[in-house]
Coordinates of C-alpha atoms in Angstrom, one line a residue:
Chain A
X1 CA 0.0 -0.1 0.0
X2 CA 1.2 3.2 -1.2
X3 CA 1.0 6.4 1.2
X4 CA -2.1 6.8 -0.6
X5 CA -3.9 3.8 -0.2
X6 CA -2.9 2.8 -3.6
X7 CA -2.0 -0.7 -4.2
X8 CA 1.0 -0.3 -6.2
X9 CA 1.4 -2.1 -9.9
X10 CA 2.2 -5.5 -10.3
X11 CA 2.2 -6.0 -13.8
X12 CA 3.7 -4.0 -17.1
X13 CA 2.4 -3.4 -20.1
X14 CA 3.3 -6.8 -22.2
X15 CA 3.0 -8.6 -19.7
X16 CA 1.2 -11.9 -20.5
X17 CA -1.5 -12.5 -17.8
X18 CA -3.9 -14.7 -16.9
X19 CA -7.5 -13.6 -15.7
X20 CA -9.0 -15.5 -12.2
X21 CA -10.9 -18.3 -12.9
X22 CA -12.7 -18.3 -9.9
X23 CA -16.5 -17.6 -9.9
X24 CA -16.9 -15.1 -6.8
X25 CA -19.5 -14.7 -4.6
X26 CA -20.6 -11.4 -5.0
X27 CA -20.7 -8.9 -8.2
X28 CA -17.2 -8.6 -10.2
X29 CA -15.9 -6.9 -13.3
X30 CA -14.3 -9.9 -14.2
X31 CA -16.9 -11.7 -17.3
X32 CA -16.9 -15.1 -17.2
X33 CA -16.0 -15.5 -20.6
X34 CA -12.2 -14.1 -19.7
X35 CA -12.1 -16.3 -16.2
X36 CA -9.1 -18.4 -16.6
X37 CA -7.9 -16.5 -20.2
X38 CA -4.5 -15.5 -21.2
X39 CA -4.1 -11.8 -22.7
X40 CA -1.7 -9.4 -22.7
X41 CA -1.7 -6.0 -21.1
X42 CA -1.9 -3.1 -23.2
X43 CA -2.1 0.2 -20.7
X44 CA -2.3 1.0 -16.5
X45 CA -4.8 2.8 -16.9
X46 CA -4.2 4.4 -13.2
X47 CA -5.4 3.2 -9.8
X48 CA -9.2 2.7 -9.1
X49 CA -11.7 1.3 -6.1
X50 CA -12.2 -2.1 -6.5
X51 CA -15.4 -2.8 -7.9
X52 CA -16.4 -5.9 -6.1
X53 CA -15.5 -4.5 -2.7
X54 CA -18.1 -0.5 -4.1
X55 CA -20.7 -3.2 -4.6
X56 CA -20.2 -4.9 -1.1
X57 CA -20.6 -1.8 0.0
X58 CA -17.2 -2.0 2.0
X59 CA -16.1 0.9 3.9
X60 CA -12.9 1.1 2.6
X61 CA -12.5 -0.4 -1.1
X62 CA -8.7 -1.3 -2.6
X63 CA -7.9 1.2 -4.6
X64 CA -6.2 -1.5 -7.6
X65 CA -4.1 -0.3 -10.6
X66 CA -6.9 -1.0 -13.8
X67 CA -5.1 -2.5 -16.9
X68 CA -6.3 -2.3 -20.3
X69 CA -6.0 -6.2 -21.4
X70 CA -6.2 -7.5 -24.2
X71 CA -7.9 -11.1 -25.6
X72 CA -7.2 -13.2 -28.9
X73 CA -10.7 -14.4 -29.8
X74 CA -9.2 -17.5 -30.9
X75 CA -8.1 -18.0 -27.5
X76 CA -11.8 -17.2 -25.8
X77 CA -14.0 -18.9 -28.3
X78 CA -11.6 -20.9 -30.1
X79 CA -12.4 -19.1 -33.5
X80 CA -11.9 -15.8 -35.1
X81 CA -9.4 -13.2 -35.9
X82 CA -10.4 -9.8 -33.5
X83 CA -9.2 -9.2 -30.3
X84 CA -11.0 -8.5 -27.0
X85 CA -10.2 -5.9 -24.3
X86 CA -11.5 -5.5 -21.1
X87 CA -10.4 -3.3 -18.5
X88 CA -9.7 -5.3 -15.1
X89 CA -8.5 -5.2 -11.9
X90 CA -4.9 -6.1 -10.6
X91 CA -6.4 -8.7 -8.0
X92 CA -8.3 -10.5 -11.2
X93 CA -4.9 -11.5 -12.7
X94 CA -2.0 -13.1 -12.5
X95 CA 1.1 -13.5 -14.0
X96 CA 0.7 -15.6 -16.7
X97 CA 3.9 -18.4 -16.4
X98 CA 2.8 -18.9 -12.7
X99 CA -0.4 -20.6 -13.9
X100 CA 0.7 -22.6 -16.1
X101 CA -0.1 -26.1 -14.4
X102 CA -3.5 -24.5 -13.8
X103 CA -4.6 -22.0 -10.6
X104 CA -1.6 -21.4 -8.2
X105 CA -2.4 -23.2 -4.6
X106 CA -2.5 -19.9 -3.0
X107 CA -5.1 -18.1 -5.6
X108 CA -7.4 -15.9 -3.4
X109 CA -10.7 -15.4 -4.1
X110 CA -11.0 -12.3 -5.8
Chain B
X1 CA -37.9 15.1 -9.7
X2 CA -41.0 17.3 -9.2
X3 CA -43.4 17.6 -12.3
X4 CA -46.2 16.3 -13.8
X5 CA -45.3 12.4 -15.0
X6 CA -47.2 10.6 -17.2
X7 CA -49.1 7.5 -16.8
X8 CA -45.9 5.6 -18.3
X9 CA -45.4 2.7 -15.9
X10 CA -41.6 2.6 -15.5
X11 CA -41.5 6.7 -14.9
X12 CA -44.3 5.5 -11.8
X13 CA -41.8 3.3 -10.6
X14 CA -39.2 5.5 -10.5
X15 CA -41.5 7.7 -9.0
X16 CA -41.7 5.2 -6.2
X17 CA -38.4 4.5 -5.7
X18 CA -37.6 8.2 -4.9
X19 CA -40.3 8.9 -2.7
X20 CA -39.0 5.4 -0.4
X21 CA -35.1 7.2 -0.9
X22 CA -36.3 10.6 0.7
X23 CA -38.8 8.8 2.7
X24 CA -35.5 7.0 4.5
X25 CA -34.1 10.3 4.6
X26 CA -31.1 8.6 2.2
X27 CA -31.3 11.4 -0.6
X28 CA -33.9 14.4 -0.7
X29 CA -35.9 16.3 -3.7
X30 CA -33.2 19.1 -4.6
X31 CA -30.3 16.7 -4.2
X32 CA -31.7 14.3 -7.0
X33 CA -33.0 16.9 -9.3
X34 CA -28.7 18.5 -8.6
X35 CA -27.9 14.8 -9.9
X36 CA -29.9 14.3 -13.1
X37 CA -29.9 17.9 -14.3
X38 CA -25.5 17.6 -14.0
X39 CA -25.3 14.1 -15.8
X40 CA -28.3 14.4 -18.0
X41 CA -27.3 17.6 -19.6
X42 CA -26.1 18.2 -22.9
X43 CA -25.5 14.7 -22.8
X44 CA -25.7 14.3 -27.0
X45 CA -23.6 12.4 -29.9
X46 CA -23.1 16.0 -31.3
X47 CA -20.9 16.6 -28.2
X48 CA -18.9 13.6 -29.6
X49 CA -19.4 14.3 -33.2
X50 CA -17.3 18.2 -32.1
X51 CA -14.8 16.3 -30.3
X52 CA -14.6 13.8 -34.0
X53 CA -14.0 16.9 -36.2
X54 CA -11.5 18.6 -33.7
X55 CA -9.2 15.7 -33.8
X56 CA -9.4 15.2 -37.9
X57 CA -8.8 19.0 -38.2
X58 CA -6.5 19.7 -35.0
X59 CA -3.5 16.6 -35.3
X60 CA -2.0 18.0 -32.6
X61 CA -5.7 17.8 -31.0
X62 CA -6.3 14.5 -32.1
X63 CA -2.2 13.4 -30.1
X64 CA -3.5 14.4 -26.9
X65 CA -7.0 13.1 -27.4
X66 CA -5.5 9.9 -27.8
X67 CA -3.0 10.1 -25.1
X68 CA -5.9 11.4 -22.7
X69 CA -9.2 12.0 -23.3
X70 CA -9.6 13.0 -19.7
X71 CA -7.4 16.0 -20.5
X72 CA -7.8 17.2 -24.0
X73 CA -12.0 17.4 -23.4
X74 CA -12.0 20.4 -21.8
X75 CA -10.2 22.5 -24.6
X76 CA -13.8 21.8 -25.8
X77 CA -15.5 22.8 -22.8
X78 CA -16.1 18.9 -22.0
X79 CA -15.4 16.8 -19.5
X80 CA -15.8 13.4 -18.1
X81 CA -17.3 14.5 -14.7
X82 CA -20.8 15.0 -13.3
X83 CA -21.2 12.0 -14.0
X84 CA -23.0 9.6 -11.1
X85 CA -19.3 8.5 -10.6
X86 CA -15.5 8.5 -11.6
X87 CA -15.1 7.8 -14.9
X88 CA -12.0 7.3 -17.6
X89 CA -12.7 8.0 -20.9
X90 CA -10.2 6.3 -23.6
X91 CA -10.4 7.3 -27.3
X92 CA -9.9 4.1 -29.7
X93 CA -9.1 5.6 -33.4
X94 CA -9.9 3.7 -36.6
X95 CA -7.1 2.8 -39.2
X96 CA -7.9 1.7 -42.8
X97 CA -6.0 -1.9 -41.1
X98 CA -8.0 -1.8 -37.6
X99 CA -11.8 -1.1 -36.6
X100 CA -12.7 -0.6 -33.1
X101 CA -15.9 -1.2 -31.9
X102 CA -17.7 -0.8 -28.1
X103 CA -20.1 -3.4 -26.5
X104 CA -20.7 -3.9 -22.8
X105 CA -21.1 -7.7 -21.8
X106 CA -21.8 -7.0 -17.9
X107 CA -24.0 -4.7 -18.5
X108 CA -25.1 -1.3 -20.4
X109 CA -21.8 1.2 -19.9
X110 CA -21.6 3.7 -21.9
X111 CA -20.2 7.2 -22.5
X112 CA -23.2 9.0 -22.4
X113 CA -22.1 12.5 -22.0
X114 CA -20.3 12.2 -25.4
X115 CA -22.8 10.0 -27.2
X116 CA -26.1 11.0 -24.8
X117 CA -28.6 7.8 -23.8
X118 CA -28.0 5.0 -25.3
X119 CA -29.5 3.2 -28.3
X120 CA -31.9 0.2 -27.1
X121 CA -30.3 -2.0 -29.4
X122 CA -26.7 -1.2 -27.4
X123 CA -28.5 -2.8 -24.0
X124 CA -29.8 -6.0 -26.2
X125 CA -28.6 -9.5 -25.2
X126 CA -28.1 -9.9 -28.6
X127 CA -25.5 -7.5 -29.3
X128 CA -23.9 -7.6 -26.3
X129 CA -23.3 -11.5 -26.4
X130 CA -22.2 -11.6 -30.3
X131 CA -20.2 -8.7 -31.0
X132 CA -17.4 -9.7 -28.5
X133 CA -17.8 -13.7 -30.5
X134 CA -18.6 -12.2 -34.0
X135 CA -18.2 -8.9 -34.9
X136 CA -17.7 -9.3 -38.8
X137 CA -20.7 -10.4 -38.7
X138 CA -22.4 -8.4 -36.7
X139 CA -21.2 -5.1 -37.9
X140 CA -22.0 -6.3 -41.8
X141 CA -25.5 -7.0 -40.1
X142 CA -25.2 -3.2 -39.5
X143 CA -24.5 -2.4 -42.9
X144 CA -20.8 -1.9 -42.4
X145 CA -18.8 -4.8 -44.6
X146 CA -15.2 -4.8 -43.4
X147 CA -13.0 -5.9 -45.5
X148 CA -10.4 -9.0 -44.7
X149 CA -7.5 -6.9 -44.0
X150 CA -9.1 -4.5 -41.7
X151 CA -8.8 -6.0 -38.0
X152 CA -10.7 -5.2 -35.5
X153 CA -10.7 -5.1 -31.7
X154 CA -13.9 -5.1 -29.2
X155 CA -13.7 -3.2 -26.5
X156 CA -15.8 -4.4 -23.5
X157 CA -15.9 -1.4 -21.2
X158 CA -16.6 -1.3 -17.4
X159 CA -18.4 1.1 -15.2
X160 CA -15.5 3.0 -14.8
X161 CA -13.8 3.0 -18.1
X162 CA -15.5 4.3 -20.8
X163 CA -15.0 4.1 -24.8
X164 CA -15.6 6.3 -27.9
X165 CA -14.6 5.0 -31.2
X166 CA -12.6 8.3 -33.0
X167 CA -13.9 7.2 -36.7
X168 CA -11.2 7.9 -39.9
X169 CA -12.2 11.1 -41.7
X170 CA -13.9 10.1 -45.2
X171 CA -12.4 10.8 -48.4
X172 CA -13.4 14.0 -50.1
X173 CA -13.8 16.4 -47.4
X174 CA -10.4 18.4 -47.4
X175 CA -12.5 21.4 -47.6
X176 CA -14.7 21.3 -45.1
X177 CA -14.8 23.7 -42.0
X178 CA -14.8 21.8 -38.3
X179 CA -18.8 22.4 -37.8
X180 CA -19.7 20.6 -41.7
X181 CA -17.1 17.7 -40.2
X182 CA -19.1 17.7 -37.3
X183 CA -22.6 16.9 -39.2
X184 CA -21.3 13.7 -40.7
X185 CA -20.6 12.0 -37.6
X186 CA -23.0 9.6 -36.8
X187 CA -23.6 8.1 -33.1
X188 CA -23.1 4.4 -35.0
X189 CA -19.7 5.7 -36.2
X190 CA -18.8 6.7 -32.6
X191 CA -19.8 3.1 -31.4
X192 CA -18.1 1.5 -34.1
X193 CA -21.2 -0.2 -35.8
X194 CA -20.7 2.5 -38.2
X195 CA -18.1 3.4 -40.4
X196 CA -18.3 7.5 -39.8

């Protein structure tokens, strides 16, 4: 946590990341179609209060980096030549390499 | 929201909800009016058209707009503030080899301040589920037939992050003024379901 409570960025543009596969109990802004899929960080858009915490009315929502992440259609749907980009909070993501053998043991629910 | 409503059932439901919120002391009439005025005043696709025409006419503005739309919009008296919550706006430019199209698969996030209220199809399940999966086919149904070599990026928007597409300037418009150029831009062009 920084001075302002902002969580420092863990990823940089170009990094390969995997969206967490878990199905959270409450509200999330990680669409089901992207869960468990690998994409590429396009940009860091700054820190924003985690939507899941805001929706749960947590008094101090985590202030996390939000990344624009591009996914190849072929990875998402098994077909198609386009890409789909999503703005995803840091706790939705893990390094792609870390998850090569499936979800990491220490994976926290989002 | 004082004043007379029609018999529209949705308006009646909204009014009952407002009364409950006011009764519970969560909000008062004046506060509701102020929020709605700030939220909807001037929200129109004419704003997005004006931004587009300026970007076509002024390469430096275009560069600033694409780099940080939130910082560039105040140059035209526009902003991303005034919504119900803080938002980031990204402007994504079409090129001869890349076409952009917007969706919100989870709900109906949309840059209302620049584009006005969203069209009903934008909120439909059919559009939201299909455009991420087969955008080329969906765009063709809108009458936009992209050449095979043009790649497509679908921007799935989120509550805190909204997008606007910057269409390509049509050929043969070199002599046009900025306001004439703005007149060429459609709401669909700014969503990406039309070329301009």
